[in-house]
Coordinates of C-alpha atoms and ligand atoms in Angstrom, one line a residue:
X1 CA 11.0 5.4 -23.6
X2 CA 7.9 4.2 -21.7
X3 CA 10.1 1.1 -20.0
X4 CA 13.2 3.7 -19.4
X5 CA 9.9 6.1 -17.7
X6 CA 8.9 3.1 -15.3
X7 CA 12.9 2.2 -14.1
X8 CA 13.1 6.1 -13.6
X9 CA 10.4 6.0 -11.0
X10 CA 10.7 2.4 -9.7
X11 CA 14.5 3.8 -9.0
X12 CA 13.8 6.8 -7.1
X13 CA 10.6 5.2 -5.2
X14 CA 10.6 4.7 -1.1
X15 CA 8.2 1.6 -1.4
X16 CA 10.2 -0.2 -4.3
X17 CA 13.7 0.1 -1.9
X18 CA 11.9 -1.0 0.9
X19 CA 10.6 -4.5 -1.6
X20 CA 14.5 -4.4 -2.3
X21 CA 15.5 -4.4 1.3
X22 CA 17.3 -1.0 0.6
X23 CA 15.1 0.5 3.2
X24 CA 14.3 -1.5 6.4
X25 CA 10.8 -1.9 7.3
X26 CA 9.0 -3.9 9.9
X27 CA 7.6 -6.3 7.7
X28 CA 4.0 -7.8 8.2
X29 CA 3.6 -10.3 5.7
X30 CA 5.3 -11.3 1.9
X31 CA 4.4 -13.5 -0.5
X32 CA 5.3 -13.3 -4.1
X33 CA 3.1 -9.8 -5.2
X34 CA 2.3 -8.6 -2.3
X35 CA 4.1 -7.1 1.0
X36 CA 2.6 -5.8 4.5
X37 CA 4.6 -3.4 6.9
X38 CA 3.8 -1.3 9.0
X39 CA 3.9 2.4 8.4
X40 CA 6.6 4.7 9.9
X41 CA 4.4 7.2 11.0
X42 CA 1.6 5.4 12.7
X43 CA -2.3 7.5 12.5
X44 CA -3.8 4.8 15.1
X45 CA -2.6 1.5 17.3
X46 CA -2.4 -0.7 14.3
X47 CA -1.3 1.0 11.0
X48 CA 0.1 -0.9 8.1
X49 CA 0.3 -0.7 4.4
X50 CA -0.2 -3.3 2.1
X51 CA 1.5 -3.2 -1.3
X52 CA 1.8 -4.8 -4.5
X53 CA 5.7 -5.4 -5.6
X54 CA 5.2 -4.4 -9.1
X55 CA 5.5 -0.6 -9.3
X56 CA 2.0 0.8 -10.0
X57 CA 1.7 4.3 -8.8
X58 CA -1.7 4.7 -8.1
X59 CA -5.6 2.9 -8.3
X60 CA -6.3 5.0 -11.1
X61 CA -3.2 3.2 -13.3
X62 CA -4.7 -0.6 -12.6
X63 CA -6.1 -2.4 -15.5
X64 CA -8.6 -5.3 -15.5
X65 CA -5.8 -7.4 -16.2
X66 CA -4.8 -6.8 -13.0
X67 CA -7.7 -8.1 -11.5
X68 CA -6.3 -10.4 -9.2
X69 CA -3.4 -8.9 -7.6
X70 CA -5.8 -5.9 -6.8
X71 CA -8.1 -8.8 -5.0
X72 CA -4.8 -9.9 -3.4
X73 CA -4.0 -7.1 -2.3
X74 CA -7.6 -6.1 -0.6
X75 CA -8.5 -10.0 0.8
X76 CA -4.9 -9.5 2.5
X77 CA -4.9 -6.1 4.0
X78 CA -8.4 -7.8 5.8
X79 CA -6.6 -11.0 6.4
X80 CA -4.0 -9.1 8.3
X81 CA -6.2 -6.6 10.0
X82 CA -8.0 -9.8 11.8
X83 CA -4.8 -11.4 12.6
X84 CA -3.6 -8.0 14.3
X85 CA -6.3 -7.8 15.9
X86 CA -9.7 -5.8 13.6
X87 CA -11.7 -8.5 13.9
X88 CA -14.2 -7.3 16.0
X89 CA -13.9 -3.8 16.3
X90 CA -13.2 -3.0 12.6
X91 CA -11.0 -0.9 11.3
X92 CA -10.3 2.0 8.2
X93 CA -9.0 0.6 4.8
X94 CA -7.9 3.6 2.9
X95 CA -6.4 4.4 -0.6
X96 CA -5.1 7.4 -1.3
X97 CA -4.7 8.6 -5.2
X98 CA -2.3 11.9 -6.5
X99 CA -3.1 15.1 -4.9
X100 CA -6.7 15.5 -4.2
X101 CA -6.4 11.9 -3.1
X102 CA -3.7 12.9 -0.5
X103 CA -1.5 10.5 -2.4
X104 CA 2.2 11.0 -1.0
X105 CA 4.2 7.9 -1.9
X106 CA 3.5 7.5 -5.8
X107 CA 3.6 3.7 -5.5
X108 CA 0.0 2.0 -4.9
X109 CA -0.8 0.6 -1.3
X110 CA -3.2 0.7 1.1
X111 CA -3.6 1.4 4.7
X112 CA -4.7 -0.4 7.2
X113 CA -6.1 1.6 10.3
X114 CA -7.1 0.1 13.4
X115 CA -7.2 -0.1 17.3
X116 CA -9.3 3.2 17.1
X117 CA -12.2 4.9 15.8
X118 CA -12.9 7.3 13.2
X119 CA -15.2 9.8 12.0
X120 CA -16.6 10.2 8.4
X121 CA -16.7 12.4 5.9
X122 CA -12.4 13.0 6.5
X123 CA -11.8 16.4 6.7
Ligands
LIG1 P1 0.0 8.2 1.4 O1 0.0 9.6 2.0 O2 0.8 8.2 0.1 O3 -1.3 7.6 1.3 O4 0.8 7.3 2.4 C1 2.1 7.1 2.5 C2 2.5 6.5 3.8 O5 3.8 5.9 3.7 C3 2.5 7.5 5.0 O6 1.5 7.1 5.9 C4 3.9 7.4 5.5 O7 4.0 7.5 6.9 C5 4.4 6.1 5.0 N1 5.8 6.1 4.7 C6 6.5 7.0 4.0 N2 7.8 6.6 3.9 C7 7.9 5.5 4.6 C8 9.0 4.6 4.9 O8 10.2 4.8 4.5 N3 8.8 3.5 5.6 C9 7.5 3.2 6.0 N4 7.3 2.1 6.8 N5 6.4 4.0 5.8 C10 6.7 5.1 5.1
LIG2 ZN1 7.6 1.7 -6.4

């Protein structure tokens, strides 16, 4: 039941057909739990997601055990955001959680928002 629950969502999920090559995607960076590309509808210069490949829907569903693939997956949306170019300037890592969260893909990532500024609190 709970496995048939997981393919059920992992089958109908944007993010999983894009780690399956189902979906194209202008891919940043892979490695064996982790993939970078940039998001279709861009907020600033530089905007990419970064994602693990194991479907996890959101930051509240990680466990400790999952530790290290949620360091991965932060150490490498800043490893990229130098490389692109965030260096200096800085940029806005952002996760998004279910509905308060503005959460609209219901497979973890996070953004990566740069080449601009931004104001604080978000509206
Ligand atoms: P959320 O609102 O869930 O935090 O962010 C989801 C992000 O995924 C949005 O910024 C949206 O533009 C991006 N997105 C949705 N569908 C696709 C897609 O098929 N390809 C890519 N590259 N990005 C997508
Ligand atoms: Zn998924």
């Amino acid at each position: 039941m709970f496995y048939s629950n997981i393919k059920i969502s992992m089958d109908n999920c944007i993010f999983c057909k894009i780690i399956k090559g189902e979906i194209p995607s202008k891919k940043i960076y892979e490695d064996e739990d982790v993939l970078a590309f940039y998001d279709a509808a861009p907020q600033s210069p530089i905007h990419f997601l970064v994602i693990p490949k194991r479907h996890i829907k959101n930051i509240m569903e990680l466990e400790l055990s999952d530790q290290n693939l949620a360091g991965n997956l932060l150490v490498r949306a800043q490893k990229l955001s130098i490389e692109l170019g965030c260096g200096e300037k800085g940029a806005r890592f952002v996760i998004n959680c279910k509905e308060y969260g503005g959460q609209t893909v219901d497979h973890l990532h996070v953004h990566v928002l740069g080449g601009r500024s931004f104001g604080w609190p978000p509206g």
